[in-house]
PDB file of C-alpha atoms in Angstrom:
ATOM      1  CA  MET A 463       0.000   0.000   0.000  1.00 89.00           C
ATOM      2  CA  ILE A 464       1.419   3.345  -1.101  1.00 93.00           C
ATOM      3  CA  LYS A 465       0.528   6.077   1.377  1.00 94.00           C
ATOM      4  CA  THR A 466      -0.297   9.088  -0.773  1.00 97.00           C
ATOM      5  CA  ALA A 467      -1.301  12.655   0.038  1.00 97.00           C
ATOM      6  CA  VAL A 468      -2.767  15.214  -2.345  1.00 97.00           C
ATOM      7  CA  CYS A 469      -3.181  18.915  -1.621  1.00 97.00           C
ATOM      8  CA  ASP A 470      -4.749  21.572  -3.826  1.00 95.00           C
ATOM      9  CA  ASP A 471      -6.633  24.615  -2.577  1.00 93.00           C
ATOM     10  CA  GLU A 472      -9.327  24.199  -5.260  1.00 94.00           C
ATOM     11  CA  LYS A 473     -11.741  21.438  -4.179  1.00 95.00           C
ATOM     12  CA  ILE A 474     -12.922  20.531  -7.680  1.00 95.00           C
ATOM     13  CA  VAL A 475      -9.345  20.269  -8.958  1.00 95.00           C
ATOM     14  CA  LEU A 476      -8.376  18.294  -5.853  1.00 96.00           C
ATOM     15  CA  ASP A 477     -11.067  15.679  -6.485  1.00 96.00           C
ATOM     16  CA  LYS A 478     -10.037  15.306 -10.126  1.00 96.00           C
ATOM     17  CA  ILE A 479      -6.360  14.901  -9.236  1.00 97.00           C
ATOM     18  CA  CYS A 480      -7.146  12.266  -6.594  1.00 97.00           C
ATOM     19  CA  SER A 481      -9.276  10.273  -9.004  1.00 97.00           C
ATOM     20  CA  LYS A 482      -6.607  10.331 -11.703  1.00 97.00           C
ATOM     21  CA  VAL A 483      -3.808   9.460  -9.281  1.00 97.00           C
ATOM     22  CA  GLN A 484      -5.839   6.518  -7.959  1.00 96.00           C
ATOM     23  CA  ASN A 485      -6.504   5.269 -11.495  1.00 96.00           C
ATOM     24  CA  ALA A 486      -2.840   5.623 -12.478  1.00 96.00           C
ATOM     25  CA  PHE A 487      -1.714   3.491  -9.545  1.00 96.00           C
ATOM     26  CA  SER A 488      -4.424   0.902 -10.319  1.00 95.00           C
ATOM     27  CA  GLU A 489      -3.221   0.638 -13.916  1.00 95.00           C
ATOM     28  CA  ILE A 490       0.199  -0.578 -12.705  1.00 94.00           C
ATOM     29  CA  ASN A 491      -1.392  -2.902 -10.118  1.00 93.00           C
ATOM     30  CA  CYS A 492      -0.421  -0.794  -7.103  1.00 92.00           C
ATOM     31  CA  MET A 493      -2.738  -0.026  -4.229  1.00 91.00           C
ATOM     32  CA  ALA A 494      -2.719   3.585  -3.041  1.00 93.00           C
ATOM     33  CA  GLU A 495      -4.319   4.980   0.088  1.00 95.00           C
ATOM     34  CA  ILE A 496      -4.996   8.658  -0.543  1.00 97.00           C
ATOM     35  CA  PHE A 497      -5.345  11.445   1.986  1.00 97.00           C
ATOM     36  CA  LYS A 498      -6.710  14.574   0.334  1.00 97.00           C
ATOM     37  CA  THR A 499      -7.140  18.116   1.595  1.00 96.00           C
ATOM     38  CA  HIS A 500      -7.601  21.614   0.234  1.00 95.00           C
ATOM     39  CA  LYS A 501      -6.090  23.070   3.423  1.00 95.00           C
ATOM     40  CA  PRO A 502      -2.263  23.219   3.451  1.00 95.00           C
ATOM     41  CA  PHE A 503      -2.067  23.425   7.250  1.00 95.00           C
ATOM     42  CA  ASP A 504      -4.123  20.228   7.542  1.00 95.00           C
ATOM     43  CA  LEU A 505      -1.656  18.584   5.190  1.00 95.00           C
ATOM     44  CA  VAL A 506       1.267  19.557   7.425  1.00 95.00           C
ATOM     45  CA  GLU A 507      -0.477  18.062  10.461  1.00 95.00           C
ATOM     46  CA  HIS A 508      -1.211  14.880   8.536  1.00 95.00           C
ATOM     47  CA  ILE A 509       2.436  14.507   7.524  1.00 94.00           C
ATOM     48  CA  LYS A 510       3.551  15.065  11.116  1.00 91.00           C
ATOM     49  CA  ASN A 511       1.338  12.280  12.402  1.00 90.00           C
ATOM     50  CA  ASN A 512       1.109   9.755   9.569  1.00 91.00           C
ATOM     51  CA  THR A 513       3.374   7.801   7.267  1.00 88.00           C
ATOM     52  CA  THR A 514       3.426   9.388   3.816  1.00 93.00           C
ATOM     53  CA  ASP A 515       5.278   7.891   0.854  1.00 93.00           C
ATOM     54  CA  VAL A 516       4.399  10.400  -1.831  1.00 96.00           C
ATOM     55  CA  LEU A 517       2.888  13.874  -1.959  1.00 97.00           C
ATOM     56  CA  PHE A 518       1.182  15.510  -4.944  1.00 97.00           C
ATOM     57  CA  LEU A 519       1.310  19.204  -4.117  1.00 94.00           C
ATOM     58  CA  ASP A 520       0.000  22.345  -5.776  1.00 92.00           C
ATOM     59  CA  ILE A 521       2.708  25.014  -5.795  1.00 88.00           C
ATOM     60  CA  ASP A 522       0.533  28.126  -5.900  1.00 85.00           C
ATOM     61  CA  MET A 523      -1.663  28.227  -2.779  1.00 87.00           C
ATOM     62  CA  PRO A 524      -2.573  31.405  -0.876  1.00 86.00           C
ATOM     63  CA  SER A 525      -2.223  30.618   2.840  1.00 83.00           C
ATOM     64  CA  LEU A 526       0.793  28.311   2.660  1.00 88.00           C
ATOM     65  CA  SER A 527       2.510  27.736  -0.673  1.00 86.00           C
ATOM     66  CA  GLY A 528       3.733  24.445  -2.017  1.00 87.00           C
ATOM     67  CA  MET A 529       7.288  25.717  -1.690  1.00 88.00           C
ATOM     68  CA  ASP A 530       6.704  26.516   1.993  1.00 91.00           C
ATOM     69  CA  ILE A 531       5.563  22.940   2.531  1.00 93.00           C
ATOM     70  CA  ALA A 532       8.534  21.636   0.530  1.00 90.00           C
ATOM     71  CA  GLN A 533      10.858  23.556   2.863  1.00 91.00           C
ATOM     72  CA  PHE A 534       9.048  22.001   5.830  1.00 91.00           C
ATOM     73  CA  LEU A 535       9.748  18.534   4.383  1.00 89.00           C
ATOM     74  CA  ILE A 536      13.437  19.388   4.083  1.00 86.00           C
ATOM     75  CA  ASP A 537      13.621  20.831   7.603  1.00 86.00           C
ATOM     76  CA  CYS A 538      12.138  17.703   9.163  1.00 83.00           C
ATOM     77  CA  ASN A 539      14.108  15.313   6.900  1.00 77.00           C
ATOM     78  CA  ALA A 540      10.926  13.721   5.638  1.00 81.00           C
ATOM     79  CA  GLU A 541      11.646  10.967   3.118  1.00 83.00           C
ATOM     80  CA  ILE A 542       8.615  11.762   0.996  1.00 92.00           C
ATOM     81  CA  LEU A 543       8.593  11.701  -2.790  1.00 94.00           C
ATOM     82  CA  LEU A 544       7.396  15.181  -3.677  1.00 93.00           C
ATOM     83  CA  VAL A 545       5.590  15.803  -6.954  1.00 94.00           C
ATOM     84  CA  PHE A 546       4.703  19.403  -7.707  1.00 91.00           C
ATOM     85  CA  VAL A 547       1.470  19.948  -9.620  1.00 92.00           C
ATOM     86  CA  THR A 548       1.137  23.389 -11.164  1.00 85.00           C
ATOM     87  CA  SER A 549      -0.679  25.454 -13.750  1.00 82.00           C
ATOM     88  CA  HIS A 550       2.221  27.950 -13.786  1.00 74.00           C
ATOM     89  CA  ASP A 551       5.129  26.487 -15.732  1.00 69.00           C
ATOM     90  CA  THR A 552       7.468  29.293 -14.661  1.00 65.00           C
ATOM     91  CA  LEU A 553       7.217  28.183 -11.017  1.00 64.00           C
ATOM     92  CA  VAL A 554       8.801  24.862 -11.907  1.00 62.00           C
ATOM     93  CA  TYR A 555      12.231  26.443 -12.234  1.00 62.00           C
ATOM     94  CA  GLN A 556      11.909  28.217  -8.880  1.00 68.00           C
ATOM     95  CA  SER A 557      11.136  24.906  -7.182  1.00 65.00           C
ATOM     96  CA  PHE A 558      14.320  23.074  -8.240  1.00 71.00           C
ATOM     97  CA  ARG A 559      16.051  23.923  -4.963  1.00 74.00           C
ATOM     98  CA  TYR A 560      13.582  21.721  -3.090  1.00 78.00           C
ATOM     99  CA  HIS A 561      14.687  18.659  -5.084  1.00 79.00           C
ATOM    100  CA  PRO A 562      11.207  17.428  -6.063  1.00 86.00           C
ATOM    101  CA  PHE A 563      10.861  13.925  -7.417  1.00 89.00           C
ATOM    102  CA  GLY A 564       8.761  15.140 -10.327  1.00 87.00           C
ATOM    103  CA  PHE A 565       6.491  17.758 -11.864  1.00 88.00           C
ATOM    104  CA  ILE A 566       3.094  17.528 -13.491  1.00 91.00           C
ATOM    105  CA  ARG A 567       1.557  20.361 -15.442  1.00 89.00           C
ATOM    106  CA  LYS A 568      -2.173  20.647 -14.829  1.00 90.00           C
ATOM    107  CA  SER A 569      -2.715  21.397 -18.503  1.00 90.00           C
ATOM    108  CA  HIS A 570      -1.028  18.077 -19.381  1.00 90.00           C
ATOM    109  CA  PHE A 571      -2.021  16.033 -16.338  1.00 93.00           C
ATOM    110  CA  ASP A 572      -3.559  13.115 -18.236  1.00 95.00           C
ATOM    111  CA  GLU A 573      -0.475  12.694 -20.420  1.00 94.00           C
ATOM    112  CA  GLU A 574       2.079  13.001 -17.603  1.00 93.00           C
ATOM    113  CA  ILE A 575       0.541  11.249 -14.587  1.00 96.00           C
ATOM    114  CA  GLY A 576       1.197   7.702 -15.848  1.00 95.00           C
ATOM    115  CA  ALA A 577       4.953   8.094 -16.225  1.00 94.00           C
ATOM    116  CA  VAL A 578       5.289   9.872 -12.875  1.00 94.00           C
ATOM    117  CA  VAL A 579       3.330   7.208 -11.007  1.00 96.00           C
ATOM    118  CA  LYS A 580       5.391   4.436 -12.630  1.00 94.00           C
ATOM    119  CA  SER A 581       8.595   6.207 -11.530  1.00 93.00           C
ATOM    120  CA  ILE A 582       7.198   6.534  -8.002  1.00 94.00           C
ATOM    121  CA  ALA A 583       6.423   2.823  -7.807  1.00 94.00           C
ATOM    122  CA  ASP A 584       9.894   1.942  -9.115  1.00 90.00           C
ATOM    123  CA  GLU A 585      11.584   4.260  -6.606  1.00 88.00           C
ATOM    124  CA  LEU A 586       9.613   2.913  -3.651  1.00 89.00           C
ATOM    125  CA  GLN A 587      10.389  -0.646  -4.695  1.00 83.00           C
ATOM    126  CA  LYS A 588      14.084   0.264  -4.929  1.00 78.00           C
ATOM    127  CA  ARG A 589      13.964   1.721  -1.422  1.00 77.00           C
ATOM    128  CA  ASN A 590      12.688  -1.597  -0.119  1.00 75.00           C
ATOM    129  CA  GLU A 591      15.564  -3.578  -1.598  1.00 83.00           C
ATOM    130  CA  HIS A 592      18.420  -4.755   0.594  1.00 87.00           C
ATOM    131  CA  PHE A 593      22.033  -5.885   0.290  1.00 91.00           C
ATOM    132  CA  SER A 594      22.843  -9.032   2.276  1.00 89.00           C
ATOM    133  CA  PHE A 595      26.328 -10.013   3.464  1.00 91.00           C
ATOM    134  CA  LYS A 596      28.183 -11.947   6.166  1.00 90.00           C
ATOM    135  CA  THR A 597      30.793 -10.601   8.591  1.00 91.00           C
ATOM    136  CA  ASN A 598      32.580 -12.228  11.525  1.00 89.00           C
ATOM    137  CA  GLU A 599      29.688 -11.051  13.694  1.00 89.00           C
ATOM    138  CA  GLY A 600      26.999 -12.725  11.595  1.00 87.00           C
ATOM    139  CA  PHE A 601      24.613 -12.007   8.718  1.00 88.00           C
ATOM    140  CA  PHE A 602      23.407  -8.485   7.938  1.00 91.00           C
ATOM    141  CA  LYS A 603      20.896  -6.925   5.577  1.00 88.00           C
ATOM    142  CA  VAL A 604      21.186  -3.217   4.680  1.00 93.00           C
ATOM    143  CA  PRO A 605      18.773  -1.205   2.499  1.00 90.00           C
ATOM    144  CA  PHE A 606      20.455  -0.091  -0.727  1.00 91.00           C
ATOM    145  CA  GLU A 607      19.437   3.509  -0.045  1.00 88.00           C
ATOM    146  CA  ASP A 608      21.503   3.470   3.186  1.00 93.00           C
ATOM    147  CA  ILE A 609      24.692   2.385   1.412  1.00 96.00           C
ATOM    148  CA  ILE A 610      27.001   5.274   0.506  1.00 96.00           C
ATOM    149  CA  TYR A 611      29.935   3.330  -0.961  1.00 96.00           C
ATOM    150  CA  PHE A 612      32.034   0.176  -0.877  1.00 97.00           C
ATOM    151  CA  GLU A 613      35.791   0.463  -0.364  1.00 97.00           C
ATOM    152  CA  SER A 614      38.254  -2.260  -1.337  1.00 96.00           C
ATOM    153  CA  GLU A 615      40.992  -3.171   1.131  1.00 94.00           C
ATOM    154  CA  SER A 616      43.054  -6.238   0.161  1.00 90.00           C
ATOM    155  CA  ASN A 617      40.648  -9.213   0.289  1.00 92.00           C
ATOM    156  CA  TYR A 618      38.078  -7.287   2.278  1.00 96.00           C
ATOM    157  CA  ILE A 619      35.351  -4.757   1.606  1.00 97.00           C
ATOM    158  CA  ASN A 620      34.616  -1.826   3.885  1.00 97.00           C
ATOM    159  CA  LEU A 621      30.947  -0.930   3.592  1.00 97.00           C
ATOM    160  CA  HIS A 622      30.193   2.695   4.442  1.00 97.00           C
ATOM    161  CA  CYS A 623      26.543   3.349   5.295  1.00 96.00           C
ATOM    162  CA  THR A 624      24.661   6.401   6.481  1.00 93.00           C
ATOM    163  CA  ASP A 625      24.739   5.292  10.113  1.00 91.00           C
ATOM    164  CA  ASN A 626      27.272   2.453  10.370  1.00 93.00           C
ATOM    165  CA  GLN A 627      30.277   0.703   8.823  1.00 95.00           C
ATOM    166  CA  TYR A 628      30.848  -2.986   8.131  1.00 96.00           C
ATOM    167  CA  ARG A 629      33.735  -5.165   6.971  1.00 96.00           C
ATOM    168  CA  PHE A 630      33.450  -8.441   5.087  1.00 95.00           C
ATOM    169  CA  ARG A 631      35.430 -10.589   2.678  1.00 93.00           C
ATOM    170  CA  GLY A 632      34.897  -9.898  -1.011  1.00 94.00           C
ATOM    171  CA  THR A 633      36.108  -8.134  -4.120  1.00 95.00           C
ATOM    172  CA  ILE A 634      35.016  -4.835  -5.570  1.00 94.00           C
ATOM    173  CA  THR A 635      34.716  -6.388  -9.044  1.00 94.00           C
ATOM    174  CA  SER A 636      32.206  -9.016  -7.942  1.00 93.00           C
ATOM    175  CA  LEU A 637      30.191  -6.331  -6.163  1.00 94.00           C
ATOM    176  CA  GLU A 638      30.241  -4.166  -9.286  1.00 93.00           C
ATOM    177  CA  ASN A 639      28.849  -7.028 -11.366  1.00 91.00           C
ATOM    178  CA  GLU A 640      26.156  -7.660  -8.772  1.00 89.00           C
ATOM    179  CA  LEU A 641      25.097  -4.072  -8.121  1.00 91.00           C
ATOM    180  CA  LYS A 642      25.678  -2.022 -11.270  1.00 85.00           C
ATOM    181  CA  ALA A 643      22.024  -2.481 -12.224  1.00 83.00           C
ATOM    182  CA  LYS A 644      21.050  -1.078  -8.810  1.00 85.00           C
ATOM    183  CA  GLY A 645      22.588   2.349  -9.386  1.00 85.00           C
ATOM    184  CA  PHE A 646      26.130   1.656  -8.151  1.00 92.00           C
ATOM    185  CA  ILE A 647      29.081   2.901 -10.187  1.00 91.00           C
ATOM    186  CA  ARG A 648      32.798   2.038 -10.109  1.00 92.00           C
ATOM    187  CA  THR A 649      34.347   5.486  -9.765  1.00 90.00           C
ATOM    188  CA  HIS A 650      37.842   4.181  -8.996  1.00 91.00           C
ATOM    189  CA  LYS A 651      39.557   0.786  -8.830  1.00 90.00           C
ATOM    190  CA  GLY A 652      39.003   0.837  -5.061  1.00 93.00           C
ATOM    191  CA  PHE A 653      35.512   2.343  -4.809  1.00 95.00           C
ATOM    192  CA  LEU A 654      31.981   1.374  -5.789  1.00 95.00           C
ATOM    193  CA  VAL A 655      29.606   4.257  -5.086  1.00 94.00           C
ATOM    194  CA  ASN A 656      25.843   4.530  -4.750  1.00 93.00           C
ATOM    195  CA  GLN A 657      24.922   7.232  -7.274  1.00 89.00           C
ATOM    196  CA  GLN A 658      22.021   8.236  -5.033  1.00 86.00           C
ATOM    197  CA  HIS A 659      24.589   9.606  -2.556  1.00 90.00           C
ATOM    198  CA  ILE A 660      26.698  11.540  -5.066  1.00 87.00           C
ATOM    199  CA  PHE A 661      26.188  15.212  -4.265  1.00 83.00           C
ATOM    200  CA  ALA A 662      28.531  16.886  -6.762  1.00 81.00           C
ATOM    201  CA  ILE A 663      31.513  16.477  -9.071  1.00 81.00           C
ATOM    202  CA  LYS A 664      34.463  18.637  -8.010  1.00 83.00           C
ATOM    203  CA  GLY A 665      37.367  18.445 -10.423  1.00 82.00           C
ATOM    204  CA  ASP A 666      38.632  14.872 -10.332  1.00 84.00           C
ATOM    205  CA  ASP A 667      36.676  14.020  -7.180  1.00 87.00           C
ATOM    206  CA  ILE A 668      33.087  13.297  -6.274  1.00 86.00           C
ATOM    207  CA  GLU A 669      31.485  14.755  -3.178  1.00 89.00           C
ATOM    208  CA  LEU A 670      29.150  12.432  -1.315  1.00 90.00           C
ATOM    209  CA  SER A 671      26.121  13.131   0.841  1.00 86.00           C
ATOM    210  CA  SER A 672      28.382  12.367   3.817  1.00 89.00           C
ATOM    211  CA  LYS A 673      30.607  15.305   2.705  1.00 89.00           C
ATOM    212  CA  GLU A 674      33.453  12.883   1.921  1.00 92.00           C
ATOM    213  CA  LEU A 675      35.494  13.327  -1.253  1.00 93.00           C
ATOM    214  CA  LEU A 676      36.436  10.258  -3.299  1.00 92.00           C
ATOM    215  CA  PRO A 677      38.731  10.244  -6.349  1.00 90.00           C
ATOM    216  CA  ILE A 678      37.590   9.457  -9.851  1.00 88.00           C
ATOM    217  CA  GLY A 679      39.959   6.950 -11.489  1.00 84.00           C
ATOM    218  CA  ARG A 680      42.157   8.334 -14.263  1.00 82.00           C
ATOM    219  CA  THR A 681      41.554   5.523 -16.776  1.00 78.00           C
ATOM    220  CA  ASN A 682      37.759   5.763 -16.730  1.00 70.00           C
ATOM    221  CA  ARG A 683      37.374   9.424 -15.769  1.00 76.00           C
ATOM    222  CA  GLU A 684      35.278  10.550 -18.733  1.00 80.00           C
ATOM    223  CA  SER A 685      32.921   7.566 -18.713  1.00 76.00           C
ATOM    224  CA  VAL A 686      32.375   7.933 -14.969  1.00 77.00           C
ATOM    225  CA  LYS A 687      31.619  11.645 -15.236  1.00 74.00           C
ATOM    226  CA  LYS A 688      29.152  11.038 -18.067  1.00 76.00           C
ATOM    227  CA  ALA A 689      27.405   8.289 -16.102  1.00 74.00           C
ATOM    228  CA  ILE A 690      27.146  10.472 -13.000  1.00 71.00           C
ATOM    229  CA  LEU A 691      25.850  13.481 -14.914  1.00 68.00           C
ATOM    230  CA  ARG A 692      23.325  11.288 -16.736  1.00 67.00           C
ATOM    231  CA  TYR A 693      22.089   9.920 -13.413  1.00 65.00           C
ATOM    232  CA  MET A 694      21.913  13.347 -11.755  1.00 56.00           C
ATOM    233  CA  ARG A 695      19.647  14.685 -14.519  1.00 52.00           C
TER     234      ARG A 695
END
């Protein structure tokens, strides 16, 4: 069940959006539970007190704008997939700083909702995937989204996660073959990095969400940069 919230200050538009979102999820065999409101402050209270996977949000609302709510999501570190819905195309560019998952133009809602919903389902499925491995302490399972990078050290792998580190036997090449389809990229002979945690490219280094800098290997520098830029788009 995908916990979904929809907010638009126009009740008639809100009902139409909810119906179309529900139908789009049904078409890809996903069940969505939708909370809807035309009151932005009610939406904020709902998010504070309930699990929310995805939010379809009107940008231009009088009492509390969509961008104000987006800033609230950032401030409270809410892991919600934010989709801006707008009738003002120019506002899309202003909203980039809030890192929305997607945009839907109200004038093209029917054409765009299907692709956005499919991307949402794929992203949520990816978040639920785990990497399993064995250390001297036992077996562990870590969500892919929590993995920042793998570091090769002789016959061992150091696994750097958002809140922990692990060490297990293995090779970086075997991990690359296993995980390249999961969004991991070999940036250097000694590093396999989760592209989700790449924050920026700085010269011949990449900056990670952890603020660490890792080198980009000389031999595959151009291909790595192209892959990272393609992913970041």
